[in-house]
PDB file of C-alpha atoms in Angstrom:
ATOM      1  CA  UNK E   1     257.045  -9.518 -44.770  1.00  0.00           C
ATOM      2  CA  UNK E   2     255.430 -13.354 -45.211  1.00  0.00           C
ATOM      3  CA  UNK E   3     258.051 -14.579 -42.647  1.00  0.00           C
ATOM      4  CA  UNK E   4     257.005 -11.863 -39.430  1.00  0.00           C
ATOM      5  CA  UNK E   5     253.122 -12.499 -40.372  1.00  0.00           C
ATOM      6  CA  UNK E   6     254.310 -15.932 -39.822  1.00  0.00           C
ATOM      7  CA  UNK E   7     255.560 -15.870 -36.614  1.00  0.00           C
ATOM      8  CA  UNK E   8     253.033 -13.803 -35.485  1.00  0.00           C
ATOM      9  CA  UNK E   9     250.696 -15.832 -36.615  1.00  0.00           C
ATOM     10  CA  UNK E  10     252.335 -18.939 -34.659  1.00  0.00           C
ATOM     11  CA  UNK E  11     253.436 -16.913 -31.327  1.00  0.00           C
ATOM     12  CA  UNK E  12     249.661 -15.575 -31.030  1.00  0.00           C
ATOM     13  CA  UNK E  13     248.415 -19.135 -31.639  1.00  0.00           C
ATOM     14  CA  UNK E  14     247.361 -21.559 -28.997  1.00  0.00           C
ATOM     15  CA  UNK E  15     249.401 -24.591 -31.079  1.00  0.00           C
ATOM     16  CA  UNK E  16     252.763 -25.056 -28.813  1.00  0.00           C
ATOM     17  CA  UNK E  17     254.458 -26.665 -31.235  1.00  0.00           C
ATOM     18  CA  UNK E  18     253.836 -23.811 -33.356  1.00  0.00           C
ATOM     19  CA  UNK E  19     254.698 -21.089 -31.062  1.00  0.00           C
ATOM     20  CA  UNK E  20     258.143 -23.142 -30.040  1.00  0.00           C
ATOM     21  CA  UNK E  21     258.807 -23.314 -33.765  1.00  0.00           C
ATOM     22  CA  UNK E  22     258.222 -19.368 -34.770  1.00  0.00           C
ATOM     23  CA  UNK E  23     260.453 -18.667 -31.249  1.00  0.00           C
ATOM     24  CA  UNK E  24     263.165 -20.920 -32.739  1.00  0.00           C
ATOM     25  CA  UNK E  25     262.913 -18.522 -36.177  1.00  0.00           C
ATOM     26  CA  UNK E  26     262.715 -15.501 -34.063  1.00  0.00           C
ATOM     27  CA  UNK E  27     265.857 -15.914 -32.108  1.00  0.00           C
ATOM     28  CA  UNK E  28     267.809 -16.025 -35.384  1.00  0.00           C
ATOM     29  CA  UNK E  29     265.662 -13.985 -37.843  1.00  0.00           C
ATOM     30  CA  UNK E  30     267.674 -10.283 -37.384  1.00  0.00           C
ATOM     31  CA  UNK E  31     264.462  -8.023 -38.242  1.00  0.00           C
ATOM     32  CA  UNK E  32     263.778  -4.886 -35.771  1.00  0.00           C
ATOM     33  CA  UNK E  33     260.106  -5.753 -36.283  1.00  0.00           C
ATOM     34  CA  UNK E  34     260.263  -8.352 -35.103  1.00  0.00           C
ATOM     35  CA  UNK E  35     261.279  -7.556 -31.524  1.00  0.00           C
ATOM     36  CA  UNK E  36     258.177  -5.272 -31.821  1.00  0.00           C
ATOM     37  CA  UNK E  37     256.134  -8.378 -32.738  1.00  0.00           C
ATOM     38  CA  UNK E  38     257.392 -10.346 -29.865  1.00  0.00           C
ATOM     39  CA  UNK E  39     257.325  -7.167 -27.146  1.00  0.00           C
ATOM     40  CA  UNK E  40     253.131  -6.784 -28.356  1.00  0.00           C
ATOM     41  CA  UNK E  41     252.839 -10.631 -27.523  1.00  0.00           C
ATOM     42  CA  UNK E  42     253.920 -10.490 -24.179  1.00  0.00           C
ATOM     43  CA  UNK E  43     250.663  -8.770 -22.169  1.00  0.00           C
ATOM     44  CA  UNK E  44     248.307 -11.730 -23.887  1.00  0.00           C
ATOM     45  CA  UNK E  45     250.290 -14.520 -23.573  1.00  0.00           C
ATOM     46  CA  UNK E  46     250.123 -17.564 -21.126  1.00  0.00           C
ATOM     47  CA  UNK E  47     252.867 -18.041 -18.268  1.00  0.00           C
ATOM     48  CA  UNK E  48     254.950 -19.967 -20.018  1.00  0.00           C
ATOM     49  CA  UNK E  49     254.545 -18.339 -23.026  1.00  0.00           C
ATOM     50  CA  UNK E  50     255.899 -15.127 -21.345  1.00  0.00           C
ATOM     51  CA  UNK E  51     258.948 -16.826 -20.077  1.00  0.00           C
ATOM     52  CA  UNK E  52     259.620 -18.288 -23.423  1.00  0.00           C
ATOM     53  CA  UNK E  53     259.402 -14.643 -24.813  1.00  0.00           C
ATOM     54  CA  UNK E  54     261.366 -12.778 -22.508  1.00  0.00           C
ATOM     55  CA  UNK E  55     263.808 -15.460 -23.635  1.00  0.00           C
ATOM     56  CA  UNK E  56     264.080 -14.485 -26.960  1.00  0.00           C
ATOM     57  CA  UNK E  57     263.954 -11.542 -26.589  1.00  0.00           C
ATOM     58  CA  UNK E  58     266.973 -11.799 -24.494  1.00  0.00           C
ATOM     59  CA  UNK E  59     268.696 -14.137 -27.334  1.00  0.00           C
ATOM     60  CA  UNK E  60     268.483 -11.485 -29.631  1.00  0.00           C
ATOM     61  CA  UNK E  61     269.750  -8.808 -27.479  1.00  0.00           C
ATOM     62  CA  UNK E  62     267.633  -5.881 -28.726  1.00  0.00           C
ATOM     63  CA  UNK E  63     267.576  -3.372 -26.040  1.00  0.00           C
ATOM     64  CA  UNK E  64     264.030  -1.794 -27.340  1.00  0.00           C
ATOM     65  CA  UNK E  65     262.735  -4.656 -25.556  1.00  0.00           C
ATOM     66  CA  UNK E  66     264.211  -3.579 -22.026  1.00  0.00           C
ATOM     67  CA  UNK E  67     260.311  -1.678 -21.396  1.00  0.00           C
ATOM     68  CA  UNK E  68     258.518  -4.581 -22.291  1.00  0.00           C
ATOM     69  CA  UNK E  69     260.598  -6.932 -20.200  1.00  0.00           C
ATOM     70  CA  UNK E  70     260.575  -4.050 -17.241  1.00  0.00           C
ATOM     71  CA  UNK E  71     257.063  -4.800 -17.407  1.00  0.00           C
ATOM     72  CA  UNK E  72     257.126  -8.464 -17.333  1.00  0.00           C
ATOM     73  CA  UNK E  73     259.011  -8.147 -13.596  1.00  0.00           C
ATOM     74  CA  UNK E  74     255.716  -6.917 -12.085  1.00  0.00           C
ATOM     75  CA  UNK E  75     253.858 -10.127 -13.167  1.00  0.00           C
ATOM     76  CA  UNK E  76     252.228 -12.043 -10.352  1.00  0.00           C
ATOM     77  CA  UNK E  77     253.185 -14.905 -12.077  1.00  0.00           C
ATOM     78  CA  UNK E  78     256.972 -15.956 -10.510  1.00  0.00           C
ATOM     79  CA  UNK E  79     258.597 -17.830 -13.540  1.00  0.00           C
ATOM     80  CA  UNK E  80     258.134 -14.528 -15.467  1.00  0.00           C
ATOM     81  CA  UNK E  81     259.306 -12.456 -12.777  1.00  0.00           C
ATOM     82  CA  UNK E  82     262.555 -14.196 -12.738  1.00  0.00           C
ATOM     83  CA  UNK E  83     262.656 -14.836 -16.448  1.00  0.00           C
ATOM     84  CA  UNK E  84     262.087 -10.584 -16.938  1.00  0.00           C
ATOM     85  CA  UNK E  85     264.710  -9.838 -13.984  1.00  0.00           C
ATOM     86  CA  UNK E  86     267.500 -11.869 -15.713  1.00  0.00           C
ATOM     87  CA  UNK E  87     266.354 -10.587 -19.196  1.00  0.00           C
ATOM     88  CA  UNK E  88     266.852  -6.732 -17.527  1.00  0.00           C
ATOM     89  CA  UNK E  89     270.180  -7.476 -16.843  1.00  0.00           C
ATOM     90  CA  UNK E  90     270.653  -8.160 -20.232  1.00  0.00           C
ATOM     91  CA  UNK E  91     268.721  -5.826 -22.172  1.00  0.00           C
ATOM     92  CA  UNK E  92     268.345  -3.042 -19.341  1.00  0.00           C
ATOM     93  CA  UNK E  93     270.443   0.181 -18.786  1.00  0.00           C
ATOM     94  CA  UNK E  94     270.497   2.037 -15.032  1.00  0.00           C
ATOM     95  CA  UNK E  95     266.646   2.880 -15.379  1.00  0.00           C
ATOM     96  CA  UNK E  96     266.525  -0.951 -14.277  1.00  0.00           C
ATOM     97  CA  UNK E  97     268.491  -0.223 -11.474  1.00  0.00           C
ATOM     98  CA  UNK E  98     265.853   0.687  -8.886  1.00  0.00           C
ATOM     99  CA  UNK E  99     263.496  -2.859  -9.821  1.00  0.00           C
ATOM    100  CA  UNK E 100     266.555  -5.053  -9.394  1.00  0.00           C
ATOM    101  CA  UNK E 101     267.547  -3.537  -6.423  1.00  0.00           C
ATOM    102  CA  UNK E 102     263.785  -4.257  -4.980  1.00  0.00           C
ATOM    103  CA  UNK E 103     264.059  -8.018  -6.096  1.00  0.00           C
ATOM    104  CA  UNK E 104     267.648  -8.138  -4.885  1.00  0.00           C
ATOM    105  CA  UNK E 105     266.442  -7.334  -1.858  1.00  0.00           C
ATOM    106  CA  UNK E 106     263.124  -9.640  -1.659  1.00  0.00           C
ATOM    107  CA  UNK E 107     262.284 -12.064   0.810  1.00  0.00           C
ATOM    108  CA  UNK E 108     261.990 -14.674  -2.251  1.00  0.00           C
ATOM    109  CA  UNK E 109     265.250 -16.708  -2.611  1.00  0.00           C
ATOM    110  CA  UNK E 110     264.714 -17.123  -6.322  1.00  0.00           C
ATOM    111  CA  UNK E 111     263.487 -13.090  -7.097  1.00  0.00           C
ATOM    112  CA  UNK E 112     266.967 -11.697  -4.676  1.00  0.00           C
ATOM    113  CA  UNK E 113     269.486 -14.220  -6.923  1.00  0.00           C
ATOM    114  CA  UNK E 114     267.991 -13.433  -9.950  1.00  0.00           C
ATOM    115  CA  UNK E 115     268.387  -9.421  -9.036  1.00  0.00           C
ATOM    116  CA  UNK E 116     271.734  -9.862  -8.060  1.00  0.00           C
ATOM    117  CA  UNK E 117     272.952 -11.625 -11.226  1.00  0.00           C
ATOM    118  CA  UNK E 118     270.795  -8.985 -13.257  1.00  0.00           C
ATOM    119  CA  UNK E 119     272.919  -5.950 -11.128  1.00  0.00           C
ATOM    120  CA  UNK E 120     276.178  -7.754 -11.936  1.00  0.00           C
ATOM    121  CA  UNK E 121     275.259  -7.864 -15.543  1.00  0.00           C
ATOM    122  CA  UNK E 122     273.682  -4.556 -16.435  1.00  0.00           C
ATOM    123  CA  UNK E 123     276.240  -2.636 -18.235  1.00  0.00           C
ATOM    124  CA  UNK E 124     274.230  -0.027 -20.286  1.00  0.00           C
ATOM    125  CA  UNK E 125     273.972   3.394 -18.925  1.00  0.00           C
ATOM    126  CA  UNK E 126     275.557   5.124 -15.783  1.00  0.00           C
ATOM    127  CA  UNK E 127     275.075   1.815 -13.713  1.00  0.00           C
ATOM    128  CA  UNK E 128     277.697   2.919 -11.292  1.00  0.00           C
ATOM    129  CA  UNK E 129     275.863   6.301 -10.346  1.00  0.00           C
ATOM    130  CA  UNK E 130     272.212   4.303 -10.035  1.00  0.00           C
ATOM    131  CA  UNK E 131     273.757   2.105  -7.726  1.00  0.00           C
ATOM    132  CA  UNK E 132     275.742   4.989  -6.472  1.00  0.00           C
ATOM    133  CA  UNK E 133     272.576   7.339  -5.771  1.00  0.00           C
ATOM    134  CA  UNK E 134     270.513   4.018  -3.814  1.00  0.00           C
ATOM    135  CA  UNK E 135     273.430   3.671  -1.488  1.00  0.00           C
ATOM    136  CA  UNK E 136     272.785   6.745  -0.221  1.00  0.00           C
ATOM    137  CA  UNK E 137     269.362   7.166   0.900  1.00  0.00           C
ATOM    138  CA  UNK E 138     266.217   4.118   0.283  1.00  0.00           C
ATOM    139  CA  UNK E 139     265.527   1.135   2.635  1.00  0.00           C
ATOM    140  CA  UNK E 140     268.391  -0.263   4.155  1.00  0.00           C
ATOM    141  CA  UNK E 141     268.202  -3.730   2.594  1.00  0.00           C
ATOM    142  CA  UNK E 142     267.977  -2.110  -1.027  1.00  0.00           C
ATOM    143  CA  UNK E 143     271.418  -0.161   0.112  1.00  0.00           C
ATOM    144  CA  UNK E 144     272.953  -2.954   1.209  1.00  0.00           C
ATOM    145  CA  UNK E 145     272.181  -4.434  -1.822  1.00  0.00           C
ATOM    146  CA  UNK E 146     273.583  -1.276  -3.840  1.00  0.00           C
ATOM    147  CA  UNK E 147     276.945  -1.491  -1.995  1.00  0.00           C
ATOM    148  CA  UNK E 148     276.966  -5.854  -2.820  1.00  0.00           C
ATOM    149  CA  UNK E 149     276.212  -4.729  -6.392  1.00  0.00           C
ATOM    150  CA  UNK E 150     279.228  -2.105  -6.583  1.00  0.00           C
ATOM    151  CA  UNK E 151     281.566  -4.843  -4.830  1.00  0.00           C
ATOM    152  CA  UNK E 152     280.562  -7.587  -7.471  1.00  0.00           C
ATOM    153  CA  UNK E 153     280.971  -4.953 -10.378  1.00  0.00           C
ATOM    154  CA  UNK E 154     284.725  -4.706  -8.950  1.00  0.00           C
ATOM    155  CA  UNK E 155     283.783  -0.825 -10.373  1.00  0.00           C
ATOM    156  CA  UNK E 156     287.116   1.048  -8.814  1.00  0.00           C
ATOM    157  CA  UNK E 157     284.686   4.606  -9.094  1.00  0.00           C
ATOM    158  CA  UNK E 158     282.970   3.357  -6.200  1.00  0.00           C
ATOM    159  CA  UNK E 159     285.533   3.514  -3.759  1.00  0.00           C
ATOM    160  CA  UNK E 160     284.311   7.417  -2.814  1.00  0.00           C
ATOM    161  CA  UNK E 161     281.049   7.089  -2.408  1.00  0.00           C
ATOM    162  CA  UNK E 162     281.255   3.385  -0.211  1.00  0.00           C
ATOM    163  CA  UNK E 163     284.116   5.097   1.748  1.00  0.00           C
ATOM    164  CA  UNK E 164     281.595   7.753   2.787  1.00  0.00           C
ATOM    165  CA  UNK E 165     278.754   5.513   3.821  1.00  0.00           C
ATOM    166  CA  UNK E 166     281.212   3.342   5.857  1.00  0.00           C
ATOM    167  CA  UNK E 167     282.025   6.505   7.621  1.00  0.00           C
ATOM    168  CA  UNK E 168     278.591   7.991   8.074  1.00  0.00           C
ATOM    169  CA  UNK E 169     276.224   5.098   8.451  1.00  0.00           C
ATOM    170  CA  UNK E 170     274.439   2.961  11.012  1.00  0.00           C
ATOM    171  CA  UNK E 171     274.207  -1.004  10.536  1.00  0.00           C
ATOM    172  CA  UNK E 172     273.809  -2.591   8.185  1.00  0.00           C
ATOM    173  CA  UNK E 173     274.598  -0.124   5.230  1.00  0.00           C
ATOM    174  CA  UNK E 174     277.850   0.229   7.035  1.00  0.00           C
ATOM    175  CA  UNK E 175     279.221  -3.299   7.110  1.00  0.00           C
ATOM    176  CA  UNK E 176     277.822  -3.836   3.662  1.00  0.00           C
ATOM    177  CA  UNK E 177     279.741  -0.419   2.796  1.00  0.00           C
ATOM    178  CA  UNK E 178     282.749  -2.070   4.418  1.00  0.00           C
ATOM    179  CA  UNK E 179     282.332  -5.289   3.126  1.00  0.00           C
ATOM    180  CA  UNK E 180     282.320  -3.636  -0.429  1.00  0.00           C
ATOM    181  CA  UNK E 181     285.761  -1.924   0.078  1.00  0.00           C
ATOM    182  CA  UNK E 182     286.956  -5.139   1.065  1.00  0.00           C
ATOM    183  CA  UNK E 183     286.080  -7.069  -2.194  1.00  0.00           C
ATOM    184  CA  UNK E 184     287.421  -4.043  -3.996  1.00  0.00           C
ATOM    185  CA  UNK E 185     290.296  -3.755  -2.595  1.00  0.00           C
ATOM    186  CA  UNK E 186     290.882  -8.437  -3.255  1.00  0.00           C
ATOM    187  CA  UNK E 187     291.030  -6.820  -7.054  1.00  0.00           C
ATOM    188  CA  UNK E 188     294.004  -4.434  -7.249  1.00  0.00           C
TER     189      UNK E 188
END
């Protein structure tokens, strides 16, 4: 249609103005394509372009986006990181599980709260049984991580498997295991 050549037109342009505009119309226009048009933007566009994207594309909530915003977390550009992490929790299902986890652990302040909030907000898929599955073997930080995740999804099903670890584990899965039971436990 006239209107997605539009905003095509105007995202792919170098005219911010433009390119704010057509975002605006994007965020509210409710065309499938037009995810497509906005996911085929991303690779080419500037920095802040991307961020402004991923944005969107978290506004309109279209989950076919969740591979092009998976890819957007590997950008050595920071803003974009962060902008794709929180746009995963969103749009992602427990296939994101394993690249939140990694910046939930990171030694960046901003990257480890922006994977946290992502874990707590991820609700498509078998979320419990991704996190599930890292507690039990990876890097320790990452399973620590896992067993904060569980706690601050106040998921009941995880009671087993951080039981277990608490039992069978060395520092500091094991006080993050406990920790866990703790929080879950505050919610009965």
């Amino acid at each position: 249609s006239r209107a997605l050549e539009l905003v095509k037109k105007a995202i792919q342009s170098d005219d911010g103005p433009a390119q704010m505009a057509a975002l605006e119309m994007a965020r509210s226009l409710n065309l499938p394509e037009l995810t497509f048009i906005l996911c085929e933007s991303l690779p080419k566009a500037t920095p802040p372009m991307k961020v402004a994207l991923i944005e969107a594309l978290r506004q309109r909530g279209d989950r076919a986006a969740a591979p092009s915003v998976a890819a957007m977390a590997k950008s050595s550009d920071q803003g974009v990181r962060i902008a794709a992490l929180m746009g995963l929790g969103e749009l992602g299902d427990d296939a994101a599980v394993a690249p939140l986890l990694e910046a939930a652990s990171s030694n960046d302040d901003a990257e480890l709260k922006a994977g946290r909030y992502a874990l707590l907000v991820l609700r498509h898929g078998d979320v419990t049984n991704a996190l599930a599955a890292h507690l039990t073997s990876g890097q320790p930080a990452t399973r620590v991580e896992a067993a904060r995740a569980l706690a601050g999804r106040g998921d009941k099903k995880a009671v087993a498997i951080l039981t277990a670890v608490a039992r069978e584990n060395l520092e500091p899965v094991r006080g993050a295991a406990f920790l866990a039971l703790g929080q879950l436990a505050d919610t009965t």
